[in-house]
PDB file of C-alpha atoms and ligand atoms in Angstrom:
ATOM      1  CA  MET A  17     -55.408 104.519  59.118  1.00  0.00           C
ATOM      2  CA  SER A  18     -52.478 105.371  56.814  1.00  0.00           C
ATOM      3  CA  VAL A  19     -51.218 108.932  56.324  1.00  0.00           C
ATOM      4  CA  PRO A  20     -53.594 110.820  53.998  1.00  0.00           C
ATOM      5  CA  ASP A  21     -52.374 111.909  50.564  1.00  0.00           C
ATOM      6  CA  THR A  22     -52.462 115.712  50.571  1.00  0.00           C
ATOM      7  CA  GLY A  23     -51.330 116.117  46.952  1.00  0.00           C
ATOM      8  CA  THR A  24     -53.653 118.051  44.648  1.00  0.00           C
ATOM      9  CA  ALA A  25     -53.838 119.492  41.147  1.00  0.00           C
ATOM     10  CA  VAL A  26     -55.088 122.721  39.626  1.00  0.00           C
ATOM     11  CA  GLY A  27     -55.681 121.740  36.016  1.00  0.00           C
ATOM     12  CA  THR A  28     -52.394 120.360  34.716  1.00  0.00           C
ATOM     13  CA  LEU A  29     -50.339 121.729  37.617  1.00  0.00           C
ATOM     14  CA  LYS A  30     -49.668 119.275  40.413  1.00  0.00           C
ATOM     15  CA  PHE A  31     -48.887 120.369  43.975  1.00  0.00           C
ATOM     16  CA  ARG A  32     -47.548 118.386  46.958  1.00  0.00           C
ATOM     17  CA  ASN A  33     -50.298 119.874  49.149  1.00  0.00           C
ATOM     18  CA  PRO A  34     -53.115 122.432  48.632  1.00  0.00           C
ATOM     19  CA  LEU A  35     -51.317 125.359  50.326  1.00  0.00           C
ATOM     20  CA  LEU A  36     -49.956 128.168  48.151  1.00  0.00           C
ATOM     21  CA  LEU A  37     -48.574 131.552  49.117  1.00  0.00           C
ATOM     22  CA  ALA A  38     -51.049 134.310  48.181  1.00  0.00           C
ATOM     23  CA  SER A  39     -49.898 137.284  46.129  1.00  0.00           C
ATOM     24  CA  GLY A  40     -48.687 140.336  48.017  1.00  0.00           C
ATOM     25  CA  ILE A  41     -46.958 138.627  50.940  1.00  0.00           C
ATOM     26  CA  LEU A  42     -43.248 137.716  50.723  1.00  0.00           C
ATOM     27  CA  GLY A  43     -43.564 137.346  46.945  1.00  0.00           C
ATOM     28  CA  GLU A  44     -41.090 139.968  45.833  1.00  0.00           C
ATOM     29  CA  SER A  45     -37.762 138.144  46.161  1.00  0.00           C
ATOM     30  CA  ALA A  46     -36.570 134.672  45.208  1.00  0.00           C
ATOM     31  CA  ALA A  47     -35.060 134.179  48.685  1.00  0.00           C
ATOM     32  CA  SER A  48     -38.365 134.827  50.465  1.00  0.00           C
ATOM     33  CA  MET A  49     -40.345 132.618  48.072  1.00  0.00           C
ATOM     34  CA  VAL A  50     -37.849 129.754  48.428  1.00  0.00           C
ATOM     35  CA  ARG A  51     -38.095 130.164  52.213  1.00  0.00           C
ATOM     36  CA  VAL A  52     -41.885 129.935  52.028  1.00  0.00           C
ATOM     37  CA  TYR A  53     -41.621 126.757  49.931  1.00  0.00           C
ATOM     38  CA  ASN A  54     -39.101 125.252  52.338  1.00  0.00           C
ATOM     39  CA  SER A  55     -41.495 126.067  55.200  1.00  0.00           C
ATOM     40  CA  GLY A  56     -44.160 123.788  53.709  1.00  0.00           C
ATOM     41  CA  ALA A  57     -46.054 125.716  51.007  1.00  0.00           C
ATOM     42  CA  ALA A  58     -46.568 123.746  47.791  1.00  0.00           C
ATOM     43  CA  GLY A  59     -46.041 126.787  45.578  1.00  0.00           C
ATOM     44  CA  VAL A  60     -46.006 130.562  45.534  1.00  0.00           C
ATOM     45  CA  VAL A  61     -47.807 133.413  43.824  1.00  0.00           C
ATOM     46  CA  THR A  62     -45.558 136.414  43.234  1.00  0.00           C
ATOM     47  CA  LYS A  63     -46.262 140.026  44.052  1.00  0.00           C
ATOM     48  CA  SER A  64     -48.434 141.566  41.304  1.00  0.00           C
ATOM     49  CA  ILE A  65     -46.129 142.895  38.595  1.00  0.00           C
ATOM     50  CA  GLY A  66     -46.882 145.587  36.020  1.00  0.00           C
ATOM     51  CA  SER A  67     -45.137 147.074  33.002  1.00  0.00           C
ATOM     52  CA  GLU A  68     -43.267 149.781  34.927  1.00  0.00           C
ATOM     53  CA  SER A  69     -41.974 150.062  38.474  1.00  0.00           C
ATOM     54  CA  ARG A  70     -44.302 151.789  40.956  1.00  0.00           C
ATOM     55  CA  PRO A  71     -43.510 153.044  44.450  1.00  0.00           C
ATOM     56  CA  GLY A  72     -47.063 152.431  45.710  1.00  0.00           C
ATOM     57  CA  TYR A  73     -48.947 154.730  48.062  1.00  0.00           C
ATOM     58  CA  ARG A  74     -47.337 156.632  50.904  1.00  0.00           C
ATOM     59  CA  ASN A  75     -47.745 155.378  54.483  1.00  0.00           C
ATOM     60  CA  PRO A  76     -49.844 154.362  56.241  1.00  0.00           C
ATOM     61  CA  THR A  77     -50.601 151.546  53.806  1.00  0.00           C
ATOM     62  CA  VAL A  78     -51.659 148.887  56.330  1.00  0.00           C
ATOM     63  CA  PHE A  79     -54.075 148.882  59.264  1.00  0.00           C
ATOM     64  CA  GLU A  80     -54.268 145.789  61.455  1.00  0.00           C
ATOM     65  CA  PHE A  81     -57.383 145.071  63.492  1.00  0.00           C
ATOM     66  CA  GLY A  82     -57.792 141.944  65.613  1.00  0.00           C
ATOM     67  CA  SER A  83     -59.383 139.655  63.056  1.00  0.00           C
ATOM     68  CA  GLY A  84     -57.647 140.854  59.913  1.00  0.00           C
ATOM     69  CA  MET A  85     -56.152 143.822  58.166  1.00  0.00           C
ATOM     70  CA  LEU A  86     -56.831 146.558  55.667  1.00  0.00           C
ATOM     71  CA  ASN A  87     -54.261 147.467  53.034  1.00  0.00           C
ATOM     72  CA  ALA A  88     -53.877 149.976  50.275  1.00  0.00           C
ATOM     73  CA  MET A  89     -50.325 149.341  49.096  1.00  0.00           C
ATOM     74  CA  GLY A  90     -51.011 150.776  45.638  1.00  0.00           C
ATOM     75  CA  LEU A  91     -49.374 148.072  43.536  1.00  0.00           C
ATOM     76  CA  PRO A  92     -45.746 148.733  44.513  1.00  0.00           C
ATOM     77  CA  ASN A  93     -43.530 146.593  42.290  1.00  0.00           C
ATOM     78  CA  PRO A  94     -40.192 146.661  40.461  1.00  0.00           C
ATOM     79  CA  GLY A  95     -41.662 146.357  36.941  1.00  0.00           C
ATOM     80  CA  ILE A  96     -41.648 143.414  34.547  1.00  0.00           C
ATOM     81  CA  VAL A  97     -38.080 143.820  33.264  1.00  0.00           C
ATOM     82  CA  ASP A  98     -36.411 143.721  36.675  1.00  0.00           C
ATOM     83  CA  PHE A  99     -38.658 140.898  37.877  1.00  0.00           C
ATOM     84  CA  GLY A 100     -37.341 138.392  35.308  1.00  0.00           C
ATOM     85  CA  GLU A 101     -34.391 137.452  37.497  1.00  0.00           C
ATOM     86  CA  VAL A 102     -36.685 136.819  40.491  1.00  0.00           C
ATOM     87  CA  VAL A 103     -38.921 134.404  38.558  1.00  0.00           C
ATOM     88  CA  ARG A 104     -35.938 132.616  37.008  1.00  0.00           C
ATOM     89  CA  LYS A 105     -34.208 132.140  40.364  1.00  0.00           C
ATOM     90  CA  THR A 106     -37.370 130.973  42.128  1.00  0.00           C
ATOM     91  CA  ARG A 107     -38.078 128.443  39.376  1.00  0.00           C
ATOM     92  CA  ALA A 108     -34.460 127.301  39.331  1.00  0.00           C
ATOM     93  CA  SER A 109     -34.869 126.414  43.019  1.00  0.00           C
ATOM     94  CA  GLY A 110     -37.688 124.048  42.088  1.00  0.00           C
ATOM     95  CA  VAL A 111     -40.501 126.182  43.511  1.00  0.00           C
ATOM     96  CA  PRO A 112     -43.803 126.017  41.580  1.00  0.00           C
ATOM     97  CA  THR A 113     -44.209 129.687  40.684  1.00  0.00           C
ATOM     98  CA  ILE A 114     -47.400 131.441  39.666  1.00  0.00           C
ATOM     99  CA  ALA A 115     -46.670 134.939  38.384  1.00  0.00           C
ATOM    100  CA  SER A 116     -49.236 137.589  39.290  1.00  0.00           C
ATOM    101  CA  ILE A 117     -49.628 140.406  36.776  1.00  0.00           C
ATOM    102  CA  PHE A 118     -51.731 143.546  36.483  1.00  0.00           C
ATOM    103  CA  GLY A 119     -52.373 145.788  33.499  1.00  0.00           C
ATOM    104  CA  SER A 120     -54.675 148.573  32.424  1.00  0.00           C
ATOM    105  CA  SER A 121     -55.697 146.953  29.111  1.00  0.00           C
ATOM    106  CA  PRO A 122     -55.983 143.471  27.601  1.00  0.00           C
ATOM    107  CA  ALA A 123     -52.880 144.097  25.457  1.00  0.00           C
ATOM    108  CA  GLU A 124     -50.837 145.093  28.515  1.00  0.00           C
ATOM    109  CA  PHE A 125     -51.884 141.924  30.357  1.00  0.00           C
ATOM    110  CA  ALA A 126     -50.925 139.862  27.298  1.00  0.00           C
ATOM    111  CA  ALA A 127     -47.463 141.425  27.013  1.00  0.00           C
ATOM    112  CA  LEU A 128     -46.809 140.862  30.732  1.00  0.00           C
ATOM    113  CA  ALA A 129     -47.979 137.242  30.487  1.00  0.00           C
ATOM    114  CA  ALA A 130     -45.663 136.653  27.518  1.00  0.00           C
ATOM    115  CA  SER A 131     -42.698 137.940  29.560  1.00  0.00           C
ATOM    116  CA  MET A 132     -43.621 135.733  32.515  1.00  0.00           C
ATOM    117  CA  GLN A 133     -43.830 132.743  30.167  1.00  0.00           C
ATOM    118  CA  GLU A 134     -40.360 133.558  28.859  1.00  0.00           C
ATOM    119  CA  TYR A 135     -39.049 133.798  32.441  1.00  0.00           C
ATOM    120  CA  GLY A 136     -40.315 130.259  33.097  1.00  0.00           C
ATOM    121  CA  ALA A 137     -43.349 130.841  35.331  1.00  0.00           C
ATOM    122  CA  ASP A 138     -45.608 127.801  35.766  1.00  0.00           C
ATOM    123  CA  ALA A 139     -48.779 129.893  35.358  1.00  0.00           C
ATOM    124  CA  VAL A 140     -49.923 133.495  35.332  1.00  0.00           C
ATOM    125  CA  GLU A 141     -52.452 134.858  37.779  1.00  0.00           C
ATOM    126  CA  LEU A 142     -54.343 137.804  36.288  1.00  0.00           C
ATOM    127  CA  ASN A 143     -55.000 140.398  38.980  1.00  0.00           C
ATOM    128  CA  LEU A 144     -58.437 141.528  37.850  1.00  0.00           C
ATOM    129  CA  SER A 145     -59.358 142.473  41.355  1.00  0.00           C
ATOM    130  CA  CYS A 146     -57.181 144.947  43.295  1.00  0.00           C
ATOM    131  CA  PRO A 147     -59.916 147.016  44.961  1.00  0.00           C
ATOM    132  CA  HIS A 148     -58.330 150.445  45.216  1.00  0.00           C
ATOM    133  CA  VAL A 149     -56.042 151.464  42.339  1.00  0.00           C
ATOM    134  CA  GLU A 150     -57.573 153.638  39.670  1.00  0.00           C
ATOM    135  CA  GLY A 151     -57.350 152.159  36.181  1.00  0.00           C
ATOM    136  CA  PHE A 152     -56.298 148.683  37.342  1.00  0.00           C
ATOM    137  CA  GLY A 153     -57.600 145.597  39.093  1.00  0.00           C
ATOM    138  CA  ALA A 154     -61.267 145.639  39.941  1.00  0.00           C
ATOM    139  CA  GLU A 155     -61.838 148.688  37.755  1.00  0.00           C
ATOM    140  CA  ILE A 156     -61.343 146.376  34.798  1.00  0.00           C
ATOM    141  CA  GLY A 157     -62.308 143.111  36.484  1.00  0.00           C
ATOM    142  CA  SER A 158     -65.830 143.951  37.609  1.00  0.00           C
ATOM    143  CA  THR A 159     -67.735 143.213  34.415  1.00  0.00           C
ATOM    144  CA  PRO A 160     -67.950 139.842  32.652  1.00  0.00           C
ATOM    145  CA  ALA A 161     -67.291 141.515  29.280  1.00  0.00           C
ATOM    146  CA  MET A 162     -63.980 143.051  30.354  1.00  0.00           C
ATOM    147  CA  VAL A 163     -62.860 139.916  32.221  1.00  0.00           C
ATOM    148  CA  GLY A 164     -63.596 137.910  29.084  1.00  0.00           C
ATOM    149  CA  GLU A 165     -61.692 140.320  26.876  1.00  0.00           C
ATOM    150  CA  VAL A 166     -58.580 140.311  29.070  1.00  0.00           C
ATOM    151  CA  VAL A 167     -58.541 136.515  29.440  1.00  0.00           C
ATOM    152  CA  LYS A 168     -59.088 135.955  25.723  1.00  0.00           C
ATOM    153  CA  THR A 169     -56.302 138.342  24.733  1.00  0.00           C
ATOM    154  CA  VAL A 170     -53.900 136.639  27.156  1.00  0.00           C
ATOM    155  CA  ARG A 171     -55.059 133.192  25.948  1.00  0.00           C
ATOM    156  CA  ASP A 172     -54.183 134.171  22.380  1.00  0.00           C
ATOM    157  CA  SER A 173     -50.679 135.226  23.495  1.00  0.00           C
ATOM    158  CA  VAL A 174     -49.400 132.498  25.811  1.00  0.00           C
ATOM    159  CA  SER A 175     -49.633 128.746  26.244  1.00  0.00           C
ATOM    160  CA  LEU A 176     -49.056 128.633  30.003  1.00  0.00           C
ATOM    161  CA  PRO A 177     -52.005 128.138  32.380  1.00  0.00           C
ATOM    162  CA  ILE A 178     -54.063 131.258  33.102  1.00  0.00           C
ATOM    163  CA  TRP A 179     -55.527 131.769  36.569  1.00  0.00           C
ATOM    164  CA  ALA A 180     -58.031 134.628  36.848  1.00  0.00           C
ATOM    165  CA  LYS A 181     -58.284 136.262  40.289  1.00  0.00           C
ATOM    166  CA  MET A 182     -61.737 137.601  41.065  1.00  0.00           C
ATOM    167  CA  THR A 183     -62.964 140.533  43.101  1.00  0.00           C
ATOM    168  CA  PRO A 184     -65.685 139.808  45.674  1.00  0.00           C
ATOM    169  CA  ASN A 185     -66.865 143.430  45.438  1.00  0.00           C
ATOM    170  CA  VAL A 186     -69.576 142.674  42.866  1.00  0.00           C
ATOM    171  CA  SER A 187     -73.106 141.324  43.032  1.00  0.00           C
ATOM    172  CA  ASP A 188     -72.404 138.189  40.953  1.00  0.00           C
ATOM    173  CA  VAL A 189     -68.864 136.833  41.269  1.00  0.00           C
ATOM    174  CA  ALA A 190     -69.848 133.584  39.527  1.00  0.00           C
ATOM    175  CA  ALA A 191     -70.770 135.532  36.384  1.00  0.00           C
ATOM    176  CA  LEU A 192     -67.242 136.950  36.279  1.00  0.00           C
ATOM    177  CA  ALA A 193     -65.800 133.449  36.667  1.00  0.00           C
ATOM    178  CA  GLY A 194     -68.067 132.152  33.923  1.00  0.00           C
ATOM    179  CA  ALA A 195     -66.777 134.841  31.563  1.00  0.00           C
ATOM    180  CA  ALA A 196     -63.186 133.872  32.390  1.00  0.00           C
ATOM    181  CA  GLU A 197     -63.988 130.226  31.706  1.00  0.00           C
ATOM    182  CA  ASP A 198     -65.644 130.986  28.373  1.00  0.00           C
ATOM    183  CA  ALA A 199     -62.608 133.044  27.344  1.00  0.00           C
ATOM    184  CA  GLY A 200     -60.156 130.213  28.004  1.00  0.00           C
ATOM    185  CA  ALA A 201     -58.939 130.569  31.607  1.00  0.00           C
ATOM    186  CA  ASP A 202     -57.573 127.429  33.294  1.00  0.00           C
ATOM    187  CA  ALA A 203     -58.503 128.239  36.896  1.00  0.00           C
ATOM    188  CA  ILE A 204     -60.358 130.788  38.982  1.00  0.00           C
ATOM    189  CA  VAL A 205     -58.832 132.318  42.093  1.00  0.00           C
ATOM    190  CA  ALA A 206     -61.277 133.747  44.645  1.00  0.00           C
ATOM    191  CA  ILE A 207     -61.123 136.142  46.395  1.00  0.00           C
ATOM    192  CA  ASN A 208     -59.063 139.318  46.399  1.00  0.00           C
ATOM    193  CA  THR A 209     -59.617 141.698  49.300  1.00  0.00           C
ATOM    194  CA  VAL A 210     -62.985 143.104  50.355  1.00  0.00           C
ATOM    195  CA  LYS A 211     -63.271 146.852  49.942  1.00  0.00           C
ATOM    196  CA  GLY A 212     -63.318 148.683  53.258  1.00  0.00           C
ATOM    197  CA  MET A 213     -61.940 151.570  55.260  1.00  0.00           C
ATOM    198  CA  ALA A 214     -60.878 152.543  58.774  1.00  0.00           C
ATOM    199  CA  ILE A 215     -61.443 155.927  60.417  1.00  0.00           C
ATOM    200  CA  SER A 216     -59.457 157.286  63.338  1.00  0.00           C
ATOM    201  CA  ALA A 217     -62.019 158.974  65.585  1.00  0.00           C
ATOM    202  CA  LYS A 218     -59.313 160.841  67.486  1.00  0.00           C
ATOM    203  CA  LEU A 219     -57.664 162.149  64.319  1.00  0.00           C
ATOM    204  CA  ARG A 220     -61.039 162.596  62.602  1.00  0.00           C
ATOM    205  CA  MET A 221     -59.666 161.175  59.381  1.00  0.00           C
ATOM    206  CA  PRO A 222     -59.197 157.918  57.463  1.00  0.00           C
ATOM    207  CA  VAL A 223     -56.354 155.742  58.747  1.00  0.00           C
ATOM    208  CA  LEU A 224     -54.927 154.717  55.367  1.00  0.00           C
ATOM    209  CA  SER A 225     -53.281 157.374  53.214  1.00  0.00           C
ATOM    210  CA  HIS A 226     -55.470 156.206  50.339  1.00  0.00           C
ATOM    211  CA  SER A 227     -58.563 156.219  52.622  1.00  0.00           C
ATOM    212  CA  VAL A 228     -60.136 153.134  51.042  1.00  0.00           C
ATOM    213  CA  GLY A 229     -58.404 149.755  51.038  1.00  0.00           C
ATOM    214  CA  GLY A 230     -58.875 145.993  50.886  1.00  0.00           C
ATOM    215  CA  MET A 231     -59.772 143.866  53.885  1.00  0.00           C
ATOM    216  CA  SER A 232     -58.201 140.433  54.400  1.00  0.00           C
ATOM    217  CA  GLY A 233     -57.724 137.887  57.159  1.00  0.00           C
ATOM    218  CA  ARG A 234     -60.136 135.923  59.320  1.00  0.00           C
ATOM    219  CA  ALA A 235     -62.833 138.602  58.964  1.00  0.00           C
ATOM    220  CA  VAL A 236     -63.318 137.784  55.267  1.00  0.00           C
ATOM    221  CA  LYS A 237     -63.317 133.965  55.366  1.00  0.00           C
ATOM    222  CA  TYR A 238     -67.066 133.660  54.957  1.00  0.00           C
ATOM    223  CA  VAL A 239     -67.073 135.984  51.936  1.00  0.00           C
ATOM    224  CA  GLY A 240     -64.392 133.786  50.376  1.00  0.00           C
ATOM    225  CA  LEU A 241     -66.215 130.547  51.127  1.00  0.00           C
ATOM    226  CA  ARG A 242     -69.463 131.871  49.672  1.00  0.00           C
ATOM    227  CA  SER A 243     -67.640 133.083  46.554  1.00  0.00           C
ATOM    228  CA  VAL A 244     -65.907 129.716  46.001  1.00  0.00           C
ATOM    229  CA  TYR A 245     -69.205 127.904  46.543  1.00  0.00           C
ATOM    230  CA  GLU A 246     -71.018 130.078  44.009  1.00  0.00           C
ATOM    231  CA  ILE A 247     -68.201 129.887  41.457  1.00  0.00           C
ATOM    232  CA  SER A 248     -67.804 126.124  41.660  1.00  0.00           C
ATOM    233  CA  GLY A 249     -71.563 125.770  41.244  1.00  0.00           C
ATOM    234  CA  ARG A 250     -71.506 127.804  38.039  1.00  0.00           C
ATOM    235  CA  CYS A 251     -68.275 126.917  36.288  1.00  0.00           C
ATOM    236  CA  GLY A 252     -66.325 123.749  35.656  1.00  0.00           C
ATOM    237  CA  LEU A 253     -62.826 125.130  36.162  1.00  0.00           C
ATOM    238  CA  PRO A 254     -60.689 124.336  39.184  1.00  0.00           C
ATOM    239  CA  VAL A 255     -61.052 126.993  41.881  1.00  0.00           C
ATOM    240  CA  VAL A 256     -58.283 128.222  44.172  1.00  0.00           C
ATOM    241  CA  GLY A 257     -59.740 129.597  47.418  1.00  0.00           C
ATOM    242  CA  VAL A 258     -58.286 132.601  49.252  1.00  0.00           C
ATOM    243  CA  GLY A 259     -59.468 134.625  52.217  1.00  0.00           C
ATOM    244  CA  GLY A 260     -58.978 134.253  55.952  1.00  0.00           C
ATOM    245  CA  ILE A 261     -57.298 130.848  56.030  1.00  0.00           C
ATOM    246  CA  SER A 262     -55.254 130.355  59.189  1.00  0.00           C
ATOM    247  CA  CYS A 263     -55.678 126.701  60.220  1.00  0.00           C
ATOM    248  CA  GLY A 264     -56.163 123.235  58.747  1.00  0.00           C
ATOM    249  CA  GLU A 265     -59.903 123.241  59.251  1.00  0.00           C
ATOM    250  CA  ASP A 266     -60.198 126.518  57.282  1.00  0.00           C
ATOM    251  CA  VAL A 267     -58.515 124.726  54.364  1.00  0.00           C
ATOM    252  CA  ALA A 268     -60.954 121.808  54.677  1.00  0.00           C
ATOM    253  CA  GLU A 269     -63.879 124.248  54.545  1.00  0.00           C
ATOM    254  CA  TYR A 270     -62.597 125.812  51.316  1.00  0.00           C
ATOM    255  CA  LEU A 271     -62.005 122.375  49.757  1.00  0.00           C
ATOM    256  CA  MET A 272     -65.510 121.309  50.720  1.00  0.00           C
ATOM    257  CA  ALA A 273     -66.923 124.506  49.172  1.00  0.00           C
ATOM    258  CA  GLY A 274     -65.321 123.444  45.887  1.00  0.00           C
ATOM    259  CA  ALA A 275     -61.703 124.631  45.908  1.00  0.00           C
ATOM    260  CA  SER A 276     -58.916 122.322  44.714  1.00  0.00           C
ATOM    261  CA  ALA A 277     -56.204 124.387  46.409  1.00  0.00           C
ATOM    262  CA  VAL A 278     -55.976 127.488  48.580  1.00  0.00           C
ATOM    263  CA  GLN A 279     -53.762 130.502  49.078  1.00  0.00           C
ATOM    264  CA  VAL A 280     -52.659 131.880  52.431  1.00  0.00           C
ATOM    265  CA  GLY A 281     -51.684 135.537  52.824  1.00  0.00           C
ATOM    266  CA  THR A 282     -52.602 137.469  55.955  1.00  0.00           C
ATOM    267  CA  ALA A 283     -51.838 134.516  58.252  1.00  0.00           C
ATOM    268  CA  VAL A 284     -48.317 134.493  56.782  1.00  0.00           C
ATOM    269  CA  SER A 285     -47.882 138.203  57.337  1.00  0.00           C
ATOM    270  CA  GLU A 286     -48.996 137.706  60.957  1.00  0.00           C
ATOM    271  CA  GLY A 287     -47.161 134.471  61.749  1.00  0.00           C
ATOM    272  CA  GLY A 288     -44.337 134.148  59.207  1.00  0.00           C
ATOM    273  CA  PRO A 289     -43.714 131.325  56.707  1.00  0.00           C
ATOM    274  CA  GLY A 290     -43.814 128.713  59.491  1.00  0.00           C
ATOM    275  CA  VAL A 291     -47.622 128.831  59.341  1.00  0.00           C
ATOM    276  CA  PHE A 292     -47.483 126.616  56.240  1.00  0.00           C
ATOM    277  CA  GLY A 293     -45.964 123.669  58.103  1.00  0.00           C
ATOM    278  CA  ARG A 294     -48.459 124.074  60.929  1.00  0.00           C
ATOM    279  CA  ILE A 295     -51.496 124.344  58.629  1.00  0.00           C
ATOM    280  CA  ALA A 296     -50.315 121.358  56.543  1.00  0.00           C
ATOM    281  CA  GLY A 297     -49.986 119.265  59.715  1.00  0.00           C
ATOM    282  CA  GLU A 298     -53.421 120.325  60.931  1.00  0.00           C
ATOM    283  CA  LEU A 299     -54.992 119.482  57.578  1.00  0.00           C
ATOM    284  CA  SER A 300     -53.408 116.056  57.579  1.00  0.00           C
ATOM    285  CA  SER A 301     -54.627 115.382  61.148  1.00  0.00           C
ATOM    286  CA  PHE A 302     -58.122 116.582  60.250  1.00  0.00           C
ATOM    287  CA  MET A 303     -58.198 114.249  57.241  1.00  0.00           C
ATOM    288  CA  SER A 304     -57.037 111.279  59.328  1.00  0.00           C
ATOM    289  CA  SER A 305     -59.555 111.854  62.083  1.00  0.00           C
ATOM    290  CA  GLU A 306     -62.415 112.436  59.630  1.00  0.00           C
ATOM    291  CA  GLY A 307     -61.551 109.442  57.455  1.00  0.00           C
ATOM    292  CA  PHE A 308     -60.425 111.253  54.286  1.00  0.00           C
ATOM    293  CA  SER A 309     -57.533 109.620  52.444  1.00  0.00           C
ATOM    294  CA  SER A 310     -57.158 112.195  49.638  1.00  0.00           C
ATOM    295  CA  ILE A 311     -57.861 115.844  48.903  1.00  0.00           C
ATOM    296  CA  ARG A 312     -60.064 114.865  45.980  1.00  0.00           C
ATOM    297  CA  GLU A 313     -62.549 113.184  48.336  1.00  0.00           C
ATOM    298  CA  MET A 314     -63.109 116.519  50.046  1.00  0.00           C
ATOM    299  CA  VAL A 315     -63.396 118.861  47.044  1.00  0.00           C
ATOM    300  CA  GLY A 316     -66.966 120.086  46.716  1.00  0.00           C
ATOM    301  CA  ILE A 317     -68.348 117.627  49.276  1.00  0.00           C
ATOM    302  CA  ALA A 318     -70.421 120.400  50.893  1.00  0.00           C
ATOM    303  CA  ARG A 319     -72.131 120.956  47.554  1.00  0.00           C
ATOM    304  CA  ARG A 320     -73.469 117.428  47.198  1.00  0.00           C
TER     305      ARG A 320
HETATM  306  O1  RRO B  20     -51.081 146.516  46.006  1.00  0.00           O
HETATM  307  C1  RRO B  20     -52.182 146.560  46.581  1.00  0.00           C
HETATM  308  O2  RRO B  20     -52.576 147.572  47.190  1.00  0.00           O
HETATM  309  C2  RRO B  20     -53.124 145.416  46.525  1.00  0.00           C
HETATM  310  C3  RRO B  20     -53.277 144.573  45.449  1.00  0.00           C
HETATM  311 BR1  RRO B  20     -52.193 144.640  43.973  1.00  0.00          BR
HETATM  312  C4  RRO B  20     -54.308 143.602  45.454  1.00  0.00           C
HETATM  313  O3  RRO B  20     -54.538 142.830  44.503  1.00  0.00           O
HETATM  314  N1  RRO B  20     -55.099 143.514  46.544  1.00  0.00           N
HETATM  315  C5  RRO B  20     -54.925 144.321  47.605  1.00  0.00           C
HETATM  316  O4  RRO B  20     -55.668 144.206  48.579  1.00  0.00           O
HETATM  317  N2  RRO B  20     -53.934 145.262  47.592  1.00  0.00           N
END
């Protein structure tokens, strides 16, 4: 059998394979994002960027446990003005670049999206889902009404594709995705991290300085798969799956649940950018041995 075609599309954006870098890992400098692309990713999502620079929370901000990790970074970022150069350089290197943004109001999201459009980003990813920063993320992304209002305000301000990133920490993630679709989003990204916490029994206190954080890695894969499955059953937009992907077969599972592309984060923080080449090779081998010649043949097949 000939080599399978691993190219895919998310709406109007075409990618050489379905593997994108998830926000929050290696997405703060042009050099690291170009390295990720050269290691086999088809595109990158930047660190989440807000209006002003933020130092984030004090250490410890990360707790690794065997099958994943907990983080409460606290949205550290250089601010939208300083980030312009990073987006411009990454784009100039030919890397498909999705700019992640966070705001505390619809108008703030819209202003950030307009800047990212001016910098040349290929799409914006609205972070409606960070689980542990007061006034941002999931605090404004947990109701369909607020999701709809943010997406609509951004839609009225920019022409570039809008990806809305969902929190899994709700009872009906598909309802959130439906609101984003109705308001004019171009794709749904699912999921952000799952709210959790670690306690040190010896120290008799929470491990993270912020106590509560977001769980990622292999431990959350089945939450991600279920979310993608529910979202793709409810809404007609392309879905980008995230959560616990570390091998080619994980990617196949997300595609079969209904995703058109996926993002990889924790596996990159554990194994470095080289994981993209390995996962791409594994996906291609899986497709060959299972008789798939294109990504499209796999998308949503577990739903039929
Ligand atoms: O910065 C963070 O603490 C963070 C963000 Br913005 C997010 O979207 N998800 C997450 O787990 N951590």
